[in-house]
CSV table of C-alpha atoms and ligand atoms in Angstrom, one decimal:
chain,number,residue,atom,x,y,z
P,1,ILE,CA,-41.4,180.6,-73.9
P,2,ASN,CA,-39.5,184.0,-74.3
P,3,GLU,CA,-42.0,185.3,-72.0
P,4,TYR,CA,-41.9,182.7,-69.3
P,5,ASN,CA,-41.8,183.9,-65.6
P,6,TYR,CA,-39.0,181.7,-63.7
P,7,THR,CA,-39.7,183.7,-60.9
P,8,THR,CA,-43.3,182.3,-59.8
P,9,TYR,CA,-44.8,179.0,-59.2
P,10,HIS,CA,-46.6,177.5,-62.1
P,11,PRO,CA,-49.6,175.3,-62.2
P,12,MET,CA,-48.9,171.7,-64.2
P,13,ASN,CA,-50.7,172.7,-67.4
P,14,GLU,CA,-48.3,176.1,-67.4
P,15,ILE,CA,-45.3,173.7,-67.0
P,16,TYR,CA,-46.8,171.2,-69.5
P,17,ASP,CA,-46.7,174.3,-71.9
P,18,TRP,CA,-43.4,175.0,-70.9
P,19,ILE,CA,-41.8,171.6,-71.6
P,20,ASN,CA,-43.4,171.7,-75.2
P,21,GLY,CA,-42.6,175.3,-75.8
P,22,ILE,CA,-38.5,174.7,-74.6
P,23,ALA,CA,-38.5,171.3,-76.8
P,24,LYS,CA,-39.8,172.9,-80.0
P,25,LYS,CA,-37.9,176.3,-79.8
P,26,HIS,CA,-34.4,174.6,-78.8
P,27,SER,CA,-34.8,171.3,-80.7
P,28,GLN,CA,-31.0,171.3,-81.7
P,29,PHE,CA,-30.4,170.5,-77.8
P,30,VAL,CA,-33.3,169.7,-76.0
P,31,THR,CA,-35.6,166.9,-76.6
P,32,GLN,CA,-38.7,165.7,-74.6
P,33,HIS,CA,-39.3,162.2,-73.7
P,34,LEU,CA,-42.1,159.9,-72.0
P,35,LEU,CA,-40.8,158.3,-68.9
P,36,GLY,CA,-44.2,156.6,-68.1
P,37,LEU,CA,-47.6,157.5,-67.0
P,38,THR,CA,-48.7,158.5,-63.5
P,39,TYR,CA,-51.3,156.8,-61.4
P,40,GLU,CA,-54.0,159.2,-62.9
P,41,SER,CA,-52.6,158.6,-66.3
P,42,ARG,CA,-50.6,161.8,-66.6
P,43,PRO,CA,-47.6,161.7,-69.1
P,44,MET,CA,-44.5,162.1,-67.1
P,45,GLN,CA,-42.4,164.2,-69.4
P,46,TYR,CA,-38.8,164.7,-69.1
P,47,LEU,CA,-36.3,166.9,-70.9
P,48,LYS,CA,-32.9,165.7,-72.6
P,49,ILE,CA,-30.4,168.2,-72.9
P,50,SER,CA,-27.8,167.1,-75.0
P,51,GLN,CA,-25.2,168.0,-77.7
P,52,PRO,CA,-23.7,166.0,-80.6
P,53,SER,CA,-20.5,164.8,-79.8
P,54,GLU,CA,-17.9,162.0,-80.6
P,55,ASN,CA,-17.8,160.8,-77.2
P,56,HIS,CA,-19.7,158.0,-75.9
P,57,LYS,CA,-21.7,160.2,-73.5
P,58,LYS,CA,-22.5,159.7,-70.0
P,59,ILE,CA,-25.9,160.8,-68.1
P,60,VAL,CA,-26.4,163.0,-65.3
P,61,TRP,CA,-30.4,163.1,-64.1
P,62,ILE,CA,-32.1,165.8,-62.1
P,63,ASP,CA,-35.7,164.7,-60.8
P,64,CYS,CA,-37.9,167.4,-59.2
P,65,GLY,CA,-41.1,167.4,-57.5
P,66,ILE,CA,-41.2,164.0,-56.0
P,67,HIS,CA,-42.9,165.5,-53.1
P,68,ALA,CA,-46.2,167.4,-54.3
P,69,ARG,CA,-45.7,170.3,-51.8
P,70,GLU,CA,-42.2,171.6,-52.5
P,71,TRP,CA,-42.6,173.9,-55.1
P,72,ILE,CA,-39.3,175.0,-55.1
P,73,ALA,CA,-38.0,172.1,-56.6
P,74,PRO,CA,-39.8,172.4,-59.9
P,75,ALA,CA,-39.0,176.0,-60.0
P,76,PHE,CA,-35.4,174.7,-60.0
P,77,CYS,CA,-35.7,172.1,-62.5
P,78,GLN,CA,-37.4,174.9,-64.9
P,79,TRP,CA,-34.4,177.3,-63.9
P,80,PHE,CA,-31.7,174.7,-64.8
P,81,VAL,CA,-32.9,174.7,-67.9
P,82,LYS,CA,-33.2,177.6,-69.0
P,83,GLU,CA,-30.1,178.4,-67.8
P,84,GLN,CA,-28.4,175.5,-69.8
P,85,ILE,CA,-30.2,177.1,-72.9
P,86,VAL,CA,-29.1,180.4,-72.0
P,87,GLN,CA,-25.5,179.6,-71.2
P,88,ASN,CA,-25.4,177.6,-74.7
P,89,TYR,CA,-26.3,180.5,-76.5
P,90,GLN,CA,-23.7,182.4,-74.9
P,91,ASN,CA,-20.8,180.2,-75.5
P,92,ASP,CA,-20.3,179.5,-72.3
P,93,GLN,CA,-17.1,177.4,-71.6
P,94,ARG,CA,-18.5,175.9,-68.4
P,95,ILE,CA,-21.7,174.0,-69.9
P,96,ARG,CA,-19.7,173.4,-73.1
P,97,LYS,CA,-17.3,171.3,-71.7
P,98,ILE,CA,-19.7,169.1,-69.6
P,99,LEU,CA,-22.3,168.9,-72.5
P,100,GLN,CA,-19.2,167.3,-74.5
P,101,ASN,CA,-19.5,164.4,-72.3
P,102,LEU,CA,-22.4,164.3,-70.1
P,103,ASP,CA,-26.1,164.1,-71.2
P,104,ILE,CA,-28.6,165.8,-68.9
P,105,TYR,CA,-32.1,164.5,-68.5
P,106,VAL,CA,-34.4,166.5,-66.2
P,107,LEU,CA,-37.8,165.3,-65.0
P,108,PRO,CA,-39.2,168.7,-64.0
P,109,VAL,CA,-42.3,167.5,-62.0
P,110,LEU,CA,-41.9,163.8,-60.7
P,111,ASN,CA,-45.0,163.6,-58.7
P,112,ILE,CA,-47.4,165.1,-61.4
P,113,ASP,CA,-51.0,163.7,-59.8
P,114,GLY,CA,-49.8,165.1,-56.3
P,115,TYR,CA,-48.1,168.7,-57.6
P,116,ILE,CA,-51.9,169.0,-59.2
P,117,TYR,CA,-53.6,168.4,-55.7
P,118,SER,CA,-51.3,170.5,-54.0
P,119,TRP,CA,-52.5,173.3,-56.4
P,120,THR,CA,-56.1,172.5,-56.5
P,121,LYS,CA,-57.0,171.0,-52.8
P,122,GLU,CA,-54.5,171.0,-50.5
P,123,ARG,CA,-51.5,173.1,-50.4
P,124,LEU,CA,-49.4,171.0,-48.1
P,125,TRP,CA,-50.1,167.6,-49.8
P,126,ARG,CA,-47.1,165.3,-50.0
P,127,LYS,CA,-47.8,162.0,-51.4
P,128,ASN,CA,-49.1,160.7,-55.1
P,129,ARG,CA,-52.8,160.2,-55.5
P,130,SER,CA,-53.0,156.5,-55.9
P,131,GLN,CA,-56.0,154.9,-54.0
P,132,TYR,CA,-55.8,152.6,-51.1
P,133,GLY,CA,-58.2,150.9,-48.5
P,134,ASN,CA,-61.1,151.2,-51.3
P,135,GLY,CA,-60.9,154.7,-51.3
P,136,THR,CA,-60.4,155.6,-47.9
P,137,CYS,CA,-57.4,156.8,-48.3
P,138,TYR,CA,-54.8,158.3,-50.9
P,139,GLY,CA,-51.5,158.4,-51.7
P,140,VAL,CA,-48.1,156.8,-51.1
P,141,ASP,CA,-45.0,158.7,-50.0
P,142,LEU,CA,-42.7,157.9,-53.5
P,143,ASN,CA,-39.6,158.5,-51.5
P,144,ARG,CA,-40.6,155.6,-49.4
P,145,ASN,CA,-41.5,153.1,-52.4
P,146,PHE,CA,-38.0,152.3,-53.7
P,147,ASN,CA,-36.8,148.8,-53.1
P,148,VAL,CA,-33.9,149.5,-50.8
P,149,SER,CA,-34.9,148.5,-47.1
P,150,TRP,CA,-38.5,149.3,-47.8
P,151,CYS,CA,-40.9,150.2,-45.2
P,152,THR,CA,-38.3,149.8,-42.5
P,153,HIS,CA,-37.4,153.4,-41.2
P,154,ARG,CA,-39.7,156.7,-41.2
P,155,SER,CA,-42.2,154.8,-43.2
P,156,SER,CA,-45.7,153.6,-42.4
P,157,THR,CA,-47.8,150.5,-43.3
P,158,ASN,CA,-51.0,153.0,-43.0
P,159,CYS,CA,-52.3,154.4,-46.1
P,160,SER,CA,-53.4,157.7,-44.3
P,161,SER,CA,-49.9,158.2,-43.2
P,162,ASN,CA,-47.9,160.8,-44.8
P,163,SER,CA,-45.1,158.6,-45.2
P,164,PHE,CA,-47.0,155.8,-46.2
P,165,CYS,CA,-44.5,153.2,-48.0
P,166,GLY,CA,-47.1,151.8,-50.5
P,167,SER,CA,-48.2,148.4,-50.8
P,168,SER,CA,-45.1,146.9,-51.8
P,169,PRO,CA,-41.6,148.1,-53.0
P,170,VAL,CA,-42.4,150.0,-56.3
P,171,SER,CA,-45.8,149.6,-55.8
P,172,GLU,CA,-46.7,152.9,-57.4
P,173,PRO,CA,-46.5,153.8,-61.3
P,174,GLU,CA,-44.3,156.9,-61.0
P,175,THR,CA,-41.4,155.0,-58.8
P,176,ARG,CA,-41.8,152.2,-61.9
P,177,ALA,CA,-41.4,154.7,-64.3
P,178,VAL,CA,-38.4,156.0,-62.7
P,179,VAL,CA,-36.8,152.4,-61.8
P,180,GLU,CA,-37.2,151.3,-65.3
P,181,PHE,CA,-35.3,154.4,-66.8
P,182,VAL,CA,-32.6,154.1,-63.9
P,183,GLU,CA,-32.0,150.4,-64.6
P,184,SER,CA,-32.0,150.5,-68.3
P,185,ARG,CA,-29.7,153.3,-68.6
P,186,LYS,CA,-27.4,152.5,-65.2
P,187,ALA,CA,-24.5,151.8,-66.9
P,188,ASP,CA,-24.2,155.2,-68.2
P,189,ILE,CA,-25.8,157.1,-65.5
P,190,VAL,CA,-22.9,158.7,-63.2
P,191,CYS,CA,-24.8,161.4,-61.3
P,192,PHE,CA,-28.5,161.4,-59.8
P,193,LEU,CA,-29.9,164.4,-58.3
P,194,THR,CA,-33.2,164.6,-56.3
P,195,MET,CA,-34.4,167.8,-55.3
P,196,HIS,CA,-36.7,168.7,-52.3
P,197,SER,CA,-37.3,171.0,-49.9
P,198,TYR,CA,-36.8,172.6,-47.0
P,199,SER,CA,-33.6,172.4,-44.6
P,200,GLN,CA,-30.9,173.8,-46.7
P,201,LEU,CA,-29.1,170.3,-47.2
P,202,ILE,CA,-27.0,168.2,-49.6
P,203,LEU,CA,-27.4,164.8,-48.4
P,204,THR,CA,-25.4,161.7,-49.1
P,205,ALA,CA,-26.3,158.4,-48.6
P,206,TYR,CA,-27.5,156.7,-46.5
P,207,GLY,CA,-31.0,157.5,-45.5
P,208,TYR,CA,-32.0,154.0,-44.4
P,209,SER,CA,-28.9,153.6,-42.0
P,210,THR,CA,-26.6,155.3,-40.3
P,211,GLY,CA,-23.7,153.2,-41.7
P,212,LEU,CA,-21.2,155.3,-44.2
P,213,SER,CA,-21.8,154.9,-48.0
P,214,ARG,CA,-19.5,153.4,-50.6
P,215,ASN,CA,-16.5,155.8,-51.4
P,216,TYR,CA,-17.8,158.2,-48.4
P,217,ASN,CA,-15.0,160.4,-48.1
P,218,GLU,CA,-15.0,161.5,-51.6
P,219,ILE,CA,-18.8,161.6,-51.7
P,220,PHE,CA,-18.7,163.9,-49.0
P,221,LYS,CA,-16.4,166.1,-50.3
P,222,VAL,CA,-18.2,166.6,-53.2
P,223,ALA,CA,-21.4,167.6,-51.1
P,224,GLU,CA,-19.1,169.9,-49.1
P,225,MET,CA,-18.0,171.4,-52.0
P,226,ALA,CA,-21.2,172.1,-53.5
P,227,ALA,CA,-22.6,173.4,-50.1
P,228,SER,CA,-19.5,175.8,-50.1
P,229,ALA,CA,-20.4,177.0,-53.9
P,230,MET,CA,-24.1,177.6,-52.7
P,231,GLU,CA,-23.3,179.8,-49.7
P,232,LYS,CA,-21.1,181.9,-51.9
P,233,ILE,CA,-23.9,183.2,-54.3
P,234,HIS,CA,-25.9,184.9,-51.5
P,235,GLY,CA,-24.5,183.7,-48.2
P,236,THR,CA,-26.9,181.2,-47.3
P,237,LYS,CA,-25.7,178.4,-45.3
P,238,TYR,CA,-26.0,174.7,-46.5
P,239,ARG,CA,-24.9,171.5,-44.7
P,240,ALA,CA,-23.5,168.4,-46.3
P,241,GLY,CA,-23.5,165.1,-44.8
P,242,PRO,CA,-25.5,161.9,-44.9
P,243,PHE,CA,-29.1,161.9,-44.5
P,244,SER,CA,-29.5,159.6,-41.9
P,245,LYS,CA,-27.3,161.8,-39.5
P,246,LEU,CA,-28.6,165.4,-40.6
P,247,LEU,CA,-32.1,164.6,-40.8
P,248,TYR,CA,-33.3,161.4,-39.8
P,249,GLU,CA,-33.6,158.0,-40.8
P,250,ALA,CA,-35.4,156.9,-43.9
P,251,SER,CA,-35.9,153.8,-46.1
P,252,GLY,CA,-37.3,153.3,-49.4
P,253,THR,CA,-35.7,156.8,-51.0
P,254,SER,CA,-34.8,157.2,-54.4
P,255,GLN,CA,-31.2,158.2,-53.6
P,256,ASP,CA,-30.5,155.1,-51.8
P,257,TRP,CA,-31.6,152.8,-54.1
P,258,VAL,CA,-29.8,154.7,-57.0
P,259,HIS,CA,-26.6,154.3,-55.0
P,260,ASP,CA,-26.8,150.8,-54.1
P,261,LEU,CA,-27.2,150.2,-57.9
P,262,GLY,CA,-24.0,151.4,-58.2
P,263,ILE,CA,-23.9,154.8,-58.8
P,264,ASP,CA,-21.6,156.7,-56.3
P,265,PHE,CA,-22.9,160.2,-57.0
P,266,SER,CA,-26.4,160.1,-55.7
P,267,PHE,CA,-27.4,163.6,-53.7
P,268,THR,CA,-30.5,164.7,-52.2
P,269,PHE,CA,-30.9,168.5,-52.0
P,270,GLU,CA,-32.9,170.0,-49.7
P,271,LEU,CA,-33.5,173.6,-50.9
P,272,ARG,CA,-34.7,176.8,-48.6
P,273,ASP,CA,-35.7,177.6,-46.5
P,274,ASN,CA,-34.5,176.9,-42.7
P,275,GLY,CA,-38.0,176.6,-41.2
P,276,SER,CA,-39.6,180.0,-41.1
P,277,HIS,CA,-41.6,179.6,-44.3
P,278,LYS,CA,-41.0,175.6,-44.9
P,279,PHE,CA,-42.9,174.3,-47.9
P,280,THR,CA,-44.3,177.6,-48.8
P,281,LEU,CA,-41.5,179.4,-49.8
P,282,PRO,CA,-42.4,183.2,-50.9
P,283,GLU,CA,-41.6,183.7,-54.7
P,284,ASP,CA,-39.4,186.5,-53.9
P,285,GLN,CA,-37.0,183.9,-52.8
P,286,ILE,CA,-37.3,181.7,-56.1
P,287,GLN,CA,-34.8,183.3,-57.8
P,288,PRO,CA,-32.0,183.6,-55.0
P,289,THR,CA,-32.5,179.7,-54.3
P,290,CYS,CA,-32.1,178.7,-57.8
P,291,GLU,CA,-29.1,180.9,-58.2
P,292,GLU,CA,-27.3,179.4,-55.1
P,293,THR,CA,-28.9,175.9,-56.2
P,294,MET,CA,-27.2,176.0,-60.0
P,295,ALA,CA,-23.9,176.7,-58.2
P,296,GLY,CA,-24.3,173.7,-56.2
P,297,VAL,CA,-25.5,171.5,-59.1
P,298,MET,CA,-22.7,172.7,-61.7
P,299,THR,CA,-20.0,171.9,-58.8
P,300,ILE,CA,-21.2,168.6,-58.4
P,301,ILE,CA,-21.4,168.0,-62.6
P,302,GLU,CA,-18.2,169.5,-63.1
P,303,TYR,CA,-16.8,167.1,-60.7
P,304,VAL,CA,-18.1,164.2,-62.2
P,305,ASN,CA,-17.1,165.4,-65.9
P,306,GLU,CA,-13.8,165.3,-64.6
P,307,LYS,CA,-13.5,162.3,-63.1
P,308,TYR,CA,-15.4,160.0,-65.8
P,309,PHE,CA,-13.5,162.2,-68.7
P,310,PRO,CA,-10.3,163.3,-67.2
P,311,ASN,CA,-8.7,164.1,-70.6
P,312,LYS,CA,-11.8,165.0,-72.2
P,313,ALA,CA,-13.3,167.1,-70.0
P,314,SER,CA,-10.9,170.2,-70.3
P,315,THR,CA,-10.7,170.1,-73.8
P,316,THR,CA,-11.1,173.5,-75.9
P,317,VAL,CA,-14.4,173.3,-78.0
P,318,PHE,CA,-14.2,174.9,-81.6
P,319,ASN,CA,-17.0,176.0,-83.0
Z,401,LIG,O1,-37.8,162.6,-45.9
Z,401,LIG,C1,-37.9,162.7,-47.2
Z,401,LIG,O2,-38.2,161.9,-48.2
Z,401,LIG,C2,-36.8,164.0,-47.6
Z,401,LIG,N1,-36.9,165.2,-47.0
Z,401,LIG,S1,-38.3,166.1,-47.1
Z,401,LIG,O3,-38.8,166.8,-46.3
Z,401,LIG,N2,-38.4,166.9,-48.5
Z,401,LIG,O4,-39.5,165.0,-47.3
Z,401,LIG,C3,-35.3,163.3,-47.3
Z,401,LIG,C4,-35.0,162.5,-48.4
Z,401,LIG,C5,-33.7,162.2,-48.1
Z,401,LIG,N3,-33.1,160.9,-48.8
Z,401,LIG,C6,-32.0,160.3,-48.6
Z,401,LIG,N4,-31.2,161.0,-48.1
Z,401,LIG,N5,-31.6,159.1,-48.7
Z,402,LIG,ZN1,-39.3,166.0,-50.0
């Protein structure tokens, strides 16, 4: 764990070892938990970053790798956890304040079967690996499988399509695992971040319609704050706005489902790059991408902390 290289991409077996290692070494504030099993029965492990506190804490959720080929996303989730730990040991006030009120749940790879397939068979694989059509085609786009305006936009009922929405809403075990967790904790979840690549965007709801989300002005303001924080780090431009306007309309996404469940601060991040390398972002861009994304994510988490814990958020922490 001390030697783990955060500036290269890692195959799933190394990420599993990393999860185990982190939870073991930093057990005072990082624990691992089972969210569910993938189609091919692999454990979906997530990390909970938490510090003892008197407060009834709220939850921030971050998932990475719902799309198999977007390798920079799992790299960011690992970077994020590493930064929380390092900053914690440095007694960083920013992170201390957040963890007074918020527990952060990180799912480093949501679509594990697909991620493995993208390492072993087909680098540009996107979907999960469930079998359809009597084994004639494979994979559901997990970000089209949530129960929100299901299979109406940028979705296909054809199982060989890259945007196959599944046989029904939440037909996939990976989707179900996320849905069960979010539903059971929805009273406490205040922020839901889902990490993708590429395009350099911070997307607000909705994807399934061009209509504006609830509390749009505030949500858009937060996305813009995050985008400008990201740009400050390395000068890389990120744009903020509704998914349907900046990218295209898409239905059945996790972000929209979570937003319509009542969680305002639900964002999709599209990390680097802007189209030159697309999904195969070179390893020398992992560090700068993670550094700038960290700034954006922290901006959102700090905003949420101030909003839900207006008096407690700025309390001085004594050790
Ligand atoms: O199409 C998608 O699922 C995402 N783009 S990607 O190129 N990474 O596949 C965007 C999803 C955005 N979702 C919402 N705004 N709801
Ligand atoms: Zn994606």
